[in-house]
mmCIF file of C-alpha atoms and ligand atoms in Angstrom:
data_model
loop_
_atom_site.group_PDB
_atom_site.id
_atom_site.type_symbol
_atom_site.label_atom_id
_atom_site.label_comp_id
_atom_site.label_asym_id
_atom_site.label_seq_id
_atom_site.Cartn_x
_atom_site.Cartn_y
_atom_site.Cartn_z
ATOM 1 C CA MET A 30 17.432 -15.315 -16.594
ATOM 2 C CA ALA A 31 18.474 -11.730 -17.088
ATOM 3 C CA VAL A 32 15.988 -9.333 -18.546
ATOM 4 C CA LEU A 33 17.269 -8.199 -21.905
ATOM 5 C CA LEU A 34 18.926 -4.814 -21.916
ATOM 6 C CA SER A 35 16.626 -3.734 -24.702
ATOM 7 C CA ASP A 36 13.677 -3.994 -22.315
ATOM 8 C CA PHE A 37 15.009 -0.981 -20.522
ATOM 9 C CA LYS A 38 15.980 0.994 -23.618
ATOM 10 C CA ASN A 39 13.015 3.334 -23.726
ATOM 11 C CA LEU A 40 13.648 4.479 -20.235
ATOM 12 C CA SER A 41 15.587 7.660 -19.633
ATOM 13 C CA MET A 42 17.245 7.927 -16.234
ATOM 14 C CA MET A 43 14.540 7.662 -13.594
ATOM 15 C CA LYS A 44 14.903 8.913 -10.078
ATOM 16 C CA ILE A 45 13.787 7.001 -7.015
ATOM 17 C CA ALA A 46 13.589 8.766 -3.662
ATOM 18 C CA VAL A 47 14.343 6.233 -0.944
ATOM 19 C CA LEU A 48 12.791 7.050 2.427
ATOM 20 C CA SER A 49 13.572 4.211 4.795
ATOM 21 C CA GLY A 50 11.916 5.696 7.862
ATOM 22 C CA ASP A 51 11.951 4.110 11.309
ATOM 23 C CA GLY A 52 12.034 0.766 13.077
ATOM 24 C CA ILE A 53 12.534 -2.073 10.644
ATOM 25 C CA GLY A 54 12.258 0.396 7.721
ATOM 26 C CA PRO A 55 16.000 0.685 6.994
ATOM 27 C CA GLU A 56 16.545 -3.105 7.124
ATOM 28 C CA ILE A 57 13.730 -4.025 4.771
ATOM 29 C CA VAL A 58 14.378 -1.155 2.375
ATOM 30 C CA ALA A 59 18.033 -2.201 2.165
ATOM 31 C CA GLN A 60 16.938 -5.557 0.743
ATOM 32 C CA ALA A 61 14.653 -3.944 -1.847
ATOM 33 C CA VAL A 62 17.518 -1.633 -2.839
ATOM 34 C CA ARG A 63 19.738 -4.662 -3.420
ATOM 35 C CA VAL A 64 17.092 -5.997 -5.798
ATOM 36 C CA LEU A 65 16.922 -2.672 -7.661
ATOM 37 C CA ASP A 66 20.727 -2.580 -7.815
ATOM 38 C CA ALA A 67 20.718 -6.015 -9.413
ATOM 39 C CA LEU A 68 18.295 -4.755 -12.083
ATOM 40 C CA LYS A 69 20.501 -1.696 -12.588
ATOM 41 C CA LYS A 70 23.357 -4.010 -13.479
ATOM 42 C CA ASP A 71 21.078 -5.462 -16.146
ATOM 43 C CA GLY A 72 20.419 -2.040 -17.580
ATOM 44 C CA LEU A 73 17.553 -0.541 -15.592
ATOM 45 C CA ALA A 74 18.243 3.205 -15.674
ATOM 46 C CA VAL A 75 17.391 4.347 -12.188
ATOM 47 C CA GLU A 76 19.219 6.421 -9.659
ATOM 48 C CA LEU A 77 18.491 6.343 -5.953
ATOM 49 C CA GLU A 78 18.575 9.271 -3.572
ATOM 50 C CA TYR A 79 17.968 9.015 0.144
ATOM 51 C CA GLY A 80 15.862 11.210 2.420
ATOM 52 C CA LEU A 81 14.317 11.287 5.880
ATOM 53 C CA ILE A 82 10.707 10.745 6.867
ATOM 54 C CA GLY A 83 8.930 9.952 10.118
ATOM 55 C CA GLY A 84 10.611 9.731 13.502
ATOM 56 C CA CYS A 85 14.162 9.873 12.150
ATOM 57 C CA ALA A 86 13.216 13.110 10.369
ATOM 58 C CA VAL A 87 11.769 14.520 13.590
ATOM 59 C CA ASP A 88 15.018 13.665 15.375
ATOM 60 C CA ALA A 89 17.080 15.370 12.681
ATOM 61 C CA THR A 90 14.924 18.383 11.808
ATOM 62 C CA GLY A 91 11.979 18.580 14.211
ATOM 63 C CA LYS A 92 9.552 17.717 11.397
ATOM 64 C CA PRO A 93 8.241 14.346 10.200
ATOM 65 C CA TYR A 94 8.195 15.496 6.543
ATOM 66 C CA PRO A 95 10.952 18.092 6.164
ATOM 67 C CA GLU A 96 11.099 20.457 3.161
ATOM 68 C CA ALA A 97 14.240 18.741 1.877
ATOM 69 C CA THR A 98 12.362 15.437 1.746
ATOM 70 C CA HIS A 99 9.444 17.090 0.000
ATOM 71 C CA ARG A 100 11.800 18.550 -2.610
ATOM 72 C CA LEU A 101 13.465 15.190 -3.148
ATOM 73 C CA ALA A 102 10.160 13.322 -3.400
ATOM 74 C CA SER A 103 8.594 15.940 -5.695
ATOM 75 C CA GLN A 104 11.493 15.719 -8.118
ATOM 76 C CA ALA A 105 11.636 11.925 -8.086
ATOM 77 C CA ASP A 106 9.626 9.698 -10.419
ATOM 78 C CA ALA A 107 8.866 7.282 -7.609
ATOM 79 C CA VAL A 108 9.323 6.965 -3.871
ATOM 80 C CA LEU A 109 10.302 3.783 -2.052
ATOM 81 C CA LEU A 110 9.288 3.957 1.580
ATOM 82 C CA GLY A 111 9.936 1.631 4.516
ATOM 83 C CA ALA A 112 7.794 2.398 7.531
ATOM 84 C CA VAL A 113 7.414 5.186 10.074
ATOM 85 C CA GLY A 114 6.726 5.468 13.766
ATOM 86 C CA GLY A 115 7.795 4.158 17.135
ATOM 87 C CA PRO A 116 6.799 4.380 20.786
ATOM 88 C CA ARG A 117 9.364 7.136 21.379
ATOM 89 C CA TYR A 118 7.332 9.473 19.212
ATOM 90 C CA ASP A 119 3.824 8.661 20.444
ATOM 91 C CA THR A 120 3.849 11.392 23.071
ATOM 92 C CA LEU A 121 4.999 14.166 20.720
ATOM 93 C CA PRO A 122 2.526 16.876 19.720
ATOM 94 C CA ARG A 123 0.327 15.575 16.932
ATOM 95 C CA HIS A 124 1.940 17.639 14.152
ATOM 96 C CA GLN A 125 5.315 16.057 14.940
ATOM 97 C CA ARG A 126 4.191 12.444 14.975
ATOM 98 C CA PRO A 127 5.780 10.208 12.345
ATOM 99 C CA GLU A 128 2.366 9.190 10.947
ATOM 100 C CA ARG A 129 1.839 12.838 10.055
ATOM 101 C CA GLY A 130 4.858 12.584 7.763
ATOM 102 C CA LEU A 131 3.221 9.737 5.899
ATOM 103 C CA LEU A 132 -0.085 11.567 5.613
ATOM 104 C CA ALA A 133 1.735 14.719 4.458
ATOM 105 C CA ILE A 134 3.666 13.030 1.658
ATOM 106 C CA ARG A 135 0.494 11.306 0.421
ATOM 107 C CA LYS A 136 -1.436 14.567 0.422
ATOM 108 C CA GLU A 137 1.272 16.844 -0.936
ATOM 109 C CA LEU A 138 2.153 14.531 -3.808
ATOM 110 C CA ASN A 139 -1.561 13.965 -4.492
ATOM 111 C CA LEU A 140 -1.195 10.189 -4.182
ATOM 112 C CA PHE A 141 -4.917 9.541 -4.055
ATOM 113 C CA ALA A 142 -5.038 5.999 -5.417
ATOM 114 C CA ASN A 143 -3.783 3.348 -3.052
ATOM 115 C CA LEU A 144 -3.574 -0.143 -4.530
ATOM 116 C CA ARG A 145 -3.295 -2.913 -1.971
ATOM 117 C CA PRO A 146 -3.243 -6.368 -3.484
ATOM 118 C CA ALA A 147 -3.894 -9.296 -1.171
ATOM 119 C CA LEU A 148 -2.470 -12.321 -2.887
ATOM 120 C CA LEU A 149 -2.076 -15.677 -1.228
ATOM 121 C CA TYR A 150 1.030 -17.568 -2.212
ATOM 122 C CA PRO A 151 0.071 -21.260 -2.218
ATOM 123 C CA GLU A 152 3.201 -22.031 -0.179
ATOM 124 C CA LEU A 153 1.843 -19.866 2.637
ATOM 125 C CA ALA A 154 -1.706 -21.204 2.706
ATOM 126 C CA ASN A 155 -1.054 -22.764 6.098
ATOM 127 C CA ALA A 156 0.132 -19.465 7.546
ATOM 128 C CA SER A 157 -3.355 -18.041 7.074
ATOM 129 C CA SER A 158 -5.629 -18.173 10.090
ATOM 130 C CA LEU A 159 -8.430 -19.273 7.768
ATOM 131 C CA LYS A 160 -9.057 -22.743 6.412
ATOM 132 C CA TYR A 161 -7.077 -23.713 3.321
ATOM 133 C CA ASP A 162 -10.165 -23.982 1.085
ATOM 134 C CA VAL A 163 -11.397 -20.555 2.077
ATOM 135 C CA VAL A 164 -8.167 -18.807 1.050
ATOM 136 C CA ALA A 165 -6.460 -21.041 -1.539
ATOM 137 C CA GLY A 166 -6.079 -19.051 -4.748
ATOM 138 C CA LEU A 167 -7.046 -15.767 -3.106
ATOM 139 C CA ASP A 168 -6.281 -12.722 -5.264
ATOM 140 C CA ILE A 169 -7.976 -9.487 -4.213
ATOM 141 C CA MET A 170 -7.099 -5.901 -5.050
ATOM 142 C CA ILE A 171 -8.207 -3.239 -2.591
ATOM 143 C CA VAL A 172 -8.326 0.234 -4.101
ATOM 144 C CA ARG A 173 -8.321 2.681 -1.210
ATOM 145 C CA GLU A 174 -8.833 6.416 -1.637
ATOM 146 C CA LEU A 175 -5.868 7.971 0.166
ATOM 147 C CA THR A 176 -6.030 11.758 0.294
ATOM 148 C CA GLY A 177 -9.553 12.529 1.506
ATOM 149 C CA ASP A 178 -12.217 11.326 3.925
ATOM 150 C CA ILE A 179 -12.137 11.701 7.689
ATOM 151 C CA TYR A 180 -8.333 11.491 7.588
ATOM 152 C CA PHE A 181 -8.095 15.025 6.210
ATOM 153 C CA GLY A 182 -11.588 16.487 6.744
ATOM 154 C CA GLU A 183 -12.021 19.801 8.540
ATOM 155 C CA PRO A 184 -13.113 20.826 11.096
ATOM 156 C CA ARG A 185 -11.315 18.469 13.421
ATOM 157 C CA GLY A 186 -10.043 18.726 16.951
ATOM 158 C CA ILE A 187 -10.449 18.225 20.668
ATOM 159 C CA GLU A 188 -11.919 21.113 22.616
ATOM 160 C CA VAL A 189 -13.993 21.925 25.674
ATOM 161 C CA ARG A 190 -17.699 22.480 25.117
ATOM 162 C CA ASP A 191 -20.096 23.064 28.005
ATOM 163 C CA GLY A 192 -17.443 22.132 30.508
ATOM 164 C CA GLN A 193 -16.401 18.828 28.994
ATOM 165 C CA ARG A 194 -13.960 17.740 26.324
ATOM 166 C CA VAL A 195 -15.300 16.755 22.927
ATOM 167 C CA GLY A 196 -13.369 15.200 20.062
ATOM 168 C CA TYR A 197 -14.568 15.510 16.469
ATOM 169 C CA ASN A 198 -13.572 14.805 12.887
ATOM 170 C CA THR A 199 -15.268 15.344 9.566
ATOM 171 C CA MET A 200 -15.997 12.644 7.019
ATOM 172 C CA ILE A 201 -16.096 14.480 3.708
ATOM 173 C CA TYR A 202 -15.697 13.692 0.002
ATOM 174 C CA ASN A 203 -16.478 15.835 -2.995
ATOM 175 C CA GLU A 204 -17.698 14.166 -6.138
ATOM 176 C CA SER A 205 -14.493 14.683 -8.126
ATOM 177 C CA GLU A 206 -12.501 12.870 -5.462
ATOM 178 C CA ILE A 207 -14.909 9.964 -5.625
ATOM 179 C CA ARG A 208 -15.023 9.975 -9.401
ATOM 180 C CA ARG A 209 -11.251 9.790 -9.900
ATOM 181 C CA ILE A 210 -10.751 6.884 -7.498
ATOM 182 C CA ALA A 211 -13.750 5.113 -9.057
ATOM 183 C CA HIS A 212 -12.075 5.377 -12.474
ATOM 184 C CA VAL A 213 -8.888 3.828 -11.102
ATOM 185 C CA ALA A 214 -10.887 0.975 -9.579
ATOM 186 C CA PHE A 215 -12.982 0.295 -12.682
ATOM 187 C CA GLN A 216 -9.841 0.248 -14.804
ATOM 188 C CA ALA A 217 -8.155 -2.156 -12.405
ATOM 189 C CA ALA A 218 -11.210 -4.420 -12.459
ATOM 190 C CA ALA A 219 -11.366 -4.307 -16.254
ATOM 191 C CA LYS A 220 -7.799 -5.657 -16.382
ATOM 192 C CA ARG A 221 -8.592 -8.418 -13.870
ATOM 193 C CA GLN A 222 -11.743 -10.506 -13.518
ATOM 194 C CA GLY A 223 -14.078 -7.614 -14.305
ATOM 195 C CA ARG A 224 -15.787 -7.424 -10.910
ATOM 196 C CA LEU A 225 -15.813 -4.353 -8.697
ATOM 197 C CA CYS A 226 -17.354 -4.140 -5.233
ATOM 198 C CA SER A 227 -17.756 -0.634 -3.831
ATOM 199 C CA VAL A 228 -17.841 -0.495 -0.041
ATOM 200 C CA ASP A 229 -19.702 2.241 1.849
ATOM 201 C CA LYS A 230 -21.991 2.870 4.812
ATOM 202 C CA MET A 231 -24.801 4.564 2.944
ATOM 203 C CA ASN A 232 -27.450 3.346 5.388
ATOM 204 C CA VAL A 233 -26.034 5.735 7.997
ATOM 205 C CA LEU A 234 -23.566 8.210 6.462
ATOM 206 C CA GLU A 235 -24.568 10.823 3.856
ATOM 207 C CA CYS A 236 -20.971 11.171 2.748
ATOM 208 C CA THR A 237 -20.981 7.562 1.630
ATOM 209 C CA GLN A 238 -24.419 7.886 -0.001
ATOM 210 C CA LEU A 239 -22.742 10.367 -2.326
ATOM 211 C CA TRP A 240 -19.917 7.844 -2.734
ATOM 212 C CA ARG A 241 -22.391 5.214 -3.913
ATOM 213 C CA ASP A 242 -24.246 7.624 -6.226
ATOM 214 C CA VAL A 243 -21.054 8.756 -7.937
ATOM 215 C CA VAL A 244 -19.678 5.226 -8.312
ATOM 216 C CA ILE A 245 -22.942 4.255 -10.028
ATOM 217 C CA GLU A 246 -22.572 7.218 -12.399
ATOM 218 C CA VAL A 247 -18.993 6.277 -13.291
ATOM 219 C CA ALA A 248 -20.054 2.658 -13.877
ATOM 220 C CA LYS A 249 -21.842 3.737 -17.086
ATOM 221 C CA GLU A 250 -18.425 4.212 -18.678
ATOM 222 C CA TYR A 251 -17.382 0.642 -17.861
ATOM 223 C CA PRO A 252 -20.057 -1.722 -19.191
ATOM 224 C CA GLN A 253 -17.507 -4.562 -19.130
ATOM 225 C CA VAL A 254 -17.212 -4.366 -15.327
ATOM 226 C CA ALA A 255 -19.850 -5.869 -13.029
ATOM 227 C CA LEU A 256 -20.404 -3.420 -10.162
ATOM 228 C CA SER A 257 -21.785 -4.413 -6.762
ATOM 229 C CA HIS A 258 -22.112 -2.529 -3.484
ATOM 230 C CA MET A 259 -21.598 -3.653 0.071
ATOM 231 C CA LEU A 260 -21.915 -1.987 3.453
ATOM 232 C CA VAL A 261 -18.616 -1.880 5.275
ATOM 233 C CA ASP A 262 -19.693 -4.012 8.242
ATOM 234 C CA ASN A 263 -20.901 -6.725 5.909
ATOM 235 C CA ALA A 264 -17.718 -6.396 3.833
ATOM 236 C CA ALA A 265 -15.622 -6.954 6.955
ATOM 237 C CA MET A 266 -17.599 -10.120 7.608
ATOM 238 C CA GLN A 267 -17.574 -11.354 4.002
ATOM 239 C CA LEU A 268 -13.794 -10.935 3.843
ATOM 240 C CA VAL A 269 -13.341 -13.669 6.411
ATOM 241 C CA ARG A 270 -16.414 -15.719 5.463
ATOM 242 C CA ASN A 271 -15.817 -15.993 1.732
ATOM 243 C CA PRO A 272 -12.984 -13.723 0.580
ATOM 244 C CA LYS A 273 -12.744 -15.253 -2.872
ATOM 245 C CA GLN A 274 -16.052 -13.645 -3.868
ATOM 246 C CA PHE A 275 -14.070 -10.389 -4.315
ATOM 247 C CA ASP A 276 -12.004 -9.285 -7.270
ATOM 248 C CA VAL A 277 -11.481 -5.531 -6.803
ATOM 249 C CA ILE A 278 -12.813 -3.611 -3.795
ATOM 250 C CA VAL A 279 -12.987 0.194 -3.883
ATOM 251 C CA THR A 280 -13.565 2.219 -0.764
ATOM 252 C CA GLY A 281 -12.740 5.410 1.098
ATOM 253 C CA ASN A 282 -9.669 6.175 3.137
ATOM 254 C CA MET A 283 -10.775 4.986 6.573
ATOM 255 C CA PHE A 284 -12.706 1.882 5.542
ATOM 256 C CA GLY A 285 -9.835 1.004 3.218
ATOM 257 C CA ASP A 286 -7.331 1.302 6.058
ATOM 258 C CA ILE A 287 -9.272 -1.195 8.127
ATOM 259 C CA LEU A 288 -10.294 -3.628 5.395
ATOM 260 C CA SER A 289 -6.789 -3.813 3.934
ATOM 261 C CA ASP A 290 -5.314 -4.890 7.269
ATOM 262 C CA GLU A 291 -8.033 -7.502 7.519
ATOM 263 C CA ALA A 292 -7.390 -8.719 3.981
ATOM 264 C CA SER A 293 -3.670 -8.964 4.668
ATOM 265 C CA MET A 294 -4.219 -11.538 7.378
ATOM 266 C CA LEU A 295 -6.060 -13.770 4.923
ATOM 267 C CA THR A 296 -2.738 -14.181 3.191
ATOM 268 C CA GLY A 297 -0.922 -15.342 6.284
ATOM 269 C CA SER A 298 1.241 -12.379 7.079
ATOM 270 C CA ILE A 299 1.070 -8.648 6.868
ATOM 271 C CA GLY A 300 4.797 -8.982 6.133
ATOM 272 C CA MET A 301 4.020 -10.112 2.597
ATOM 273 C CA LEU A 302 1.874 -7.309 1.230
ATOM 274 C CA PRO A 303 3.129 -4.430 -0.922
ATOM 275 C CA SER A 304 1.254 -1.302 -1.911
ATOM 276 C CA ALA A 305 1.310 1.455 -4.474
ATOM 277 C CA SER A 306 -0.025 4.981 -3.980
ATOM 278 C CA LEU A 307 -0.407 6.769 -7.281
ATOM 279 C CA ASP A 308 -1.204 10.245 -8.532
ATOM 280 C CA GLU A 309 -2.946 11.043 -11.806
ATOM 281 C CA ASN A 310 0.264 10.512 -13.806
ATOM 282 C CA ASN A 311 1.281 7.228 -12.204
ATOM 283 C CA LYS A 312 3.977 8.832 -10.150
ATOM 284 C CA GLY A 313 3.939 6.626 -7.117
ATOM 285 C CA LEU A 314 4.953 5.929 -3.590
ATOM 286 C CA TYR A 315 5.613 2.276 -2.894
ATOM 287 C CA GLU A 316 5.619 0.822 0.592
ATOM 288 C CA PRO A 317 4.830 -2.357 2.465
ATOM 289 C CA ILE A 318 1.450 -2.120 4.179
ATOM 290 C CA HIS A 319 2.880 -3.149 7.551
ATOM 291 C CA GLY A 320 4.261 -0.759 10.153
ATOM 292 C CA SER A 321 7.694 -0.094 11.615
ATOM 293 C CA ALA A 322 7.595 -2.996 14.117
ATOM 294 C CA PRO A 323 9.906 -1.328 16.666
ATOM 295 C CA ASP A 324 9.906 -4.486 18.807
ATOM 296 C CA ILE A 325 11.941 -6.390 16.216
ATOM 297 C CA ALA A 326 13.881 -3.478 14.703
ATOM 298 C CA GLY A 327 17.611 -4.008 14.207
ATOM 299 C CA LYS A 328 17.397 -7.730 14.952
ATOM 300 C CA ASP A 329 17.471 -9.062 11.377
ATOM 301 C CA LEU A 330 14.043 -10.629 11.954
ATOM 302 C CA ALA A 331 11.760 -8.575 9.707
ATOM 303 C CA ASN A 332 10.310 -9.959 6.498
ATOM 304 C CA PRO A 333 11.635 -7.856 3.574
ATOM 305 C CA LEU A 334 9.329 -9.450 0.980
ATOM 306 C CA ALA A 335 6.553 -6.848 1.183
ATOM 307 C CA THR A 336 9.103 -4.119 0.449
ATOM 308 C CA ILE A 337 10.750 -6.130 -2.316
ATOM 309 C CA LEU A 338 7.295 -6.714 -3.821
ATOM 310 C CA SER A 339 6.629 -2.972 -3.503
ATOM 311 C CA ALA A 340 9.680 -2.394 -5.710
ATOM 312 C CA ALA A 341 8.088 -4.769 -8.227
ATOM 313 C CA MET A 342 4.896 -2.694 -8.149
ATOM 314 C CA MET A 343 7.032 0.401 -8.779
ATOM 315 C CA LEU A 344 8.489 -1.162 -11.887
ATOM 316 C CA ARG A 345 5.005 -2.104 -13.085
ATOM 317 C CA TYR A 346 3.018 1.057 -12.394
ATOM 318 C CA THR A 347 5.478 3.945 -12.590
ATOM 319 C CA PHE A 348 8.200 2.598 -14.895
ATOM 320 C CA ASN A 349 6.031 0.370 -17.086
ATOM 321 C CA GLN A 350 8.544 -2.476 -16.810
ATOM 322 C CA GLU A 351 6.172 -5.396 -16.531
ATOM 323 C CA GLU A 352 8.829 -7.981 -17.254
ATOM 324 C CA ALA A 353 11.194 -6.712 -14.594
ATOM 325 C CA ALA A 354 8.299 -6.594 -12.128
ATOM 326 C CA GLN A 355 7.477 -10.200 -12.878
ATOM 327 C CA ARG A 356 11.094 -11.147 -12.552
ATOM 328 C CA ILE A 357 11.043 -9.935 -8.938
ATOM 329 C CA GLU A 358 7.678 -11.546 -8.229
ATOM 330 C CA SER A 359 8.806 -14.879 -9.664
ATOM 331 C CA ALA A 360 11.930 -14.732 -7.524
ATOM 332 C CA VAL A 361 9.781 -14.220 -4.418
ATOM 333 C CA LYS A 362 7.602 -17.197 -5.391
ATOM 334 C CA LYS A 363 10.729 -19.240 -5.902
ATOM 335 C CA VAL A 364 12.238 -18.501 -2.490
ATOM 336 C CA LEU A 365 8.943 -19.437 -0.852
ATOM 337 C CA ALA A 366 8.877 -22.670 -2.828
ATOM 338 C CA GLN A 367 12.473 -23.305 -1.754
ATOM 339 C CA GLY A 368 11.268 -23.121 1.846
ATOM 340 C CA PHE A 369 12.903 -19.883 2.993
ATOM 341 C CA ARG A 370 10.850 -18.305 5.763
ATOM 342 C CA THR A 371 11.268 -15.286 7.995
ATOM 343 C CA LYS A 372 9.813 -15.639 11.447
ATOM 344 C CA ASP A 373 6.372 -14.214 10.657
ATOM 345 C CA ILE A 374 5.693 -16.934 8.072
ATOM 346 C CA ASP A 375 7.762 -19.770 9.492
ATOM 347 C CA GLU A 376 6.431 -23.316 9.810
ATOM 348 C CA PRO A 377 7.979 -26.565 11.003
ATOM 349 C CA GLY A 378 10.176 -28.152 8.346
ATOM 350 C CA MET A 379 10.984 -24.880 6.589
ATOM 351 C CA LYS A 380 14.274 -22.989 6.406
ATOM 352 C CA PRO A 381 14.189 -20.110 8.894
ATOM 353 C CA VAL A 382 16.121 -17.064 7.672
ATOM 354 C CA GLY A 383 16.655 -13.479 8.751
ATOM 355 C CA THR A 384 16.015 -10.298 6.819
ATOM 356 C CA LYS A 385 19.319 -10.210 5.014
ATOM 357 C CA ALA A 386 19.399 -13.923 4.186
ATOM 358 C CA MET A 387 15.913 -13.572 2.691
ATOM 359 C CA GLY A 388 17.303 -10.776 0.518
ATOM 360 C CA ASP A 389 20.209 -13.060 -0.479
ATOM 361 C CA ALA A 390 17.728 -15.768 -1.455
ATOM 362 C CA VAL A 391 15.668 -13.406 -3.609
ATOM 363 C CA LEU A 392 18.789 -12.140 -5.360
ATOM 364 C CA ALA A 393 19.951 -15.686 -6.001
ATOM 365 C CA ALA A 394 16.512 -16.573 -7.380
ATOM 366 C CA MET A 395 16.630 -13.636 -9.780
HETATM 367 C C1 IPM B 10 -1.616 2.574 6.587
HETATM 368 C C2 IPM B 10 -1.321 3.050 7.991
HETATM 369 C C3 IPM B 10 -1.444 4.561 8.024
HETATM 370 C C4 IPM B 10 -2.874 4.917 7.669
HETATM 371 C C5 IPM B 10 -1.025 5.229 9.346
HETATM 372 C C6 IPM B 10 0.360 4.810 9.759
HETATM 373 C C7 IPM B 10 -1.139 6.714 9.276
HETATM 374 O O1 IPM B 10 -2.152 2.421 8.900
HETATM 375 O O2 IPM B 10 -0.887 2.977 5.657
HETATM 376 O O3 IPM B 10 -2.561 1.816 6.424
HETATM 377 O O4 IPM B 10 -3.749 4.927 8.548
HETATM 378 O O5 IPM B 10 -3.136 5.171 6.503
HETATM 379 MG MG1 MG B 11 -3.365 0.895 8.059
#
């Protein structure tokens, strides 16, 4: 079923910066672009422009986030990103590493709100390493703060003190940073099941005591949301013990990095999970939460669904096109129900497909 042209009428031409990155990035992004192209034919007014980020940008310009890419991304309404990094770049000086490009675009575009849904498709329940009953029906949203914390805190470094090397970083949040991510999380919870769990380590870390205090203050504005708190070590345990107790989780940058990888495995494959990173005006960067998987790059083996689902999130959050977003998500459900599986989610009796054939299947299902 085609989305009616009129659904797209209120949209003036929107610009998407496409940054495919390294490893499997170009292959998976290509499939998401095919999906966007199909929606364009149905009237979605978007134009795509390509730029470099990560290792490929270092190769071309010496920098993981070149000025030209920053200009392109700043002027765009949304960014679609593949993945960055590869073993070739791991020995470069730190400021040239591909990961720095990712951190730079997040920081410079002020993309502080990272939404990482962990949704288990019933068809993939057996791909999860947890028992069926523990994960069936799982639907969690992790809201990760993305532009602060120990990732960006100063001072940081490795230096010699008293004749030996010391390494140090700074975990730091100011209250406005905590407040704005708390608002995003409360609003997300209000639209879902109305439960928010804030994760910290307030028994040890002052920075996260402030986190808890500020989240409690913000809670007064959201009486419809039930707020709870959990220490991060316990949260890591509860995620595998009884993940369905969670609706929305809000946490800082580093804890969110770790817990979102953990949550992804509940769903069977990290190859299935999209993400959105938003600024205060819902401009967003959309990317799969997995990495560049250099070991399978160029082999037509990667799962493009997380990137395709990231395009759906883009339509929902930045372009306000809920119906088009659901059209993509339904198509993904359909191809799973039809038995199409890339290697990461394959099971006996299913139809194994490569990256491109999975893209074909999604397009056919749309
Ligand atoms: C992620 C990644 C990044 C992060 C790396 C690649 C810098 O692990 O998006 O979760 O730590 O944020
Ligand atoms: Mg991570």
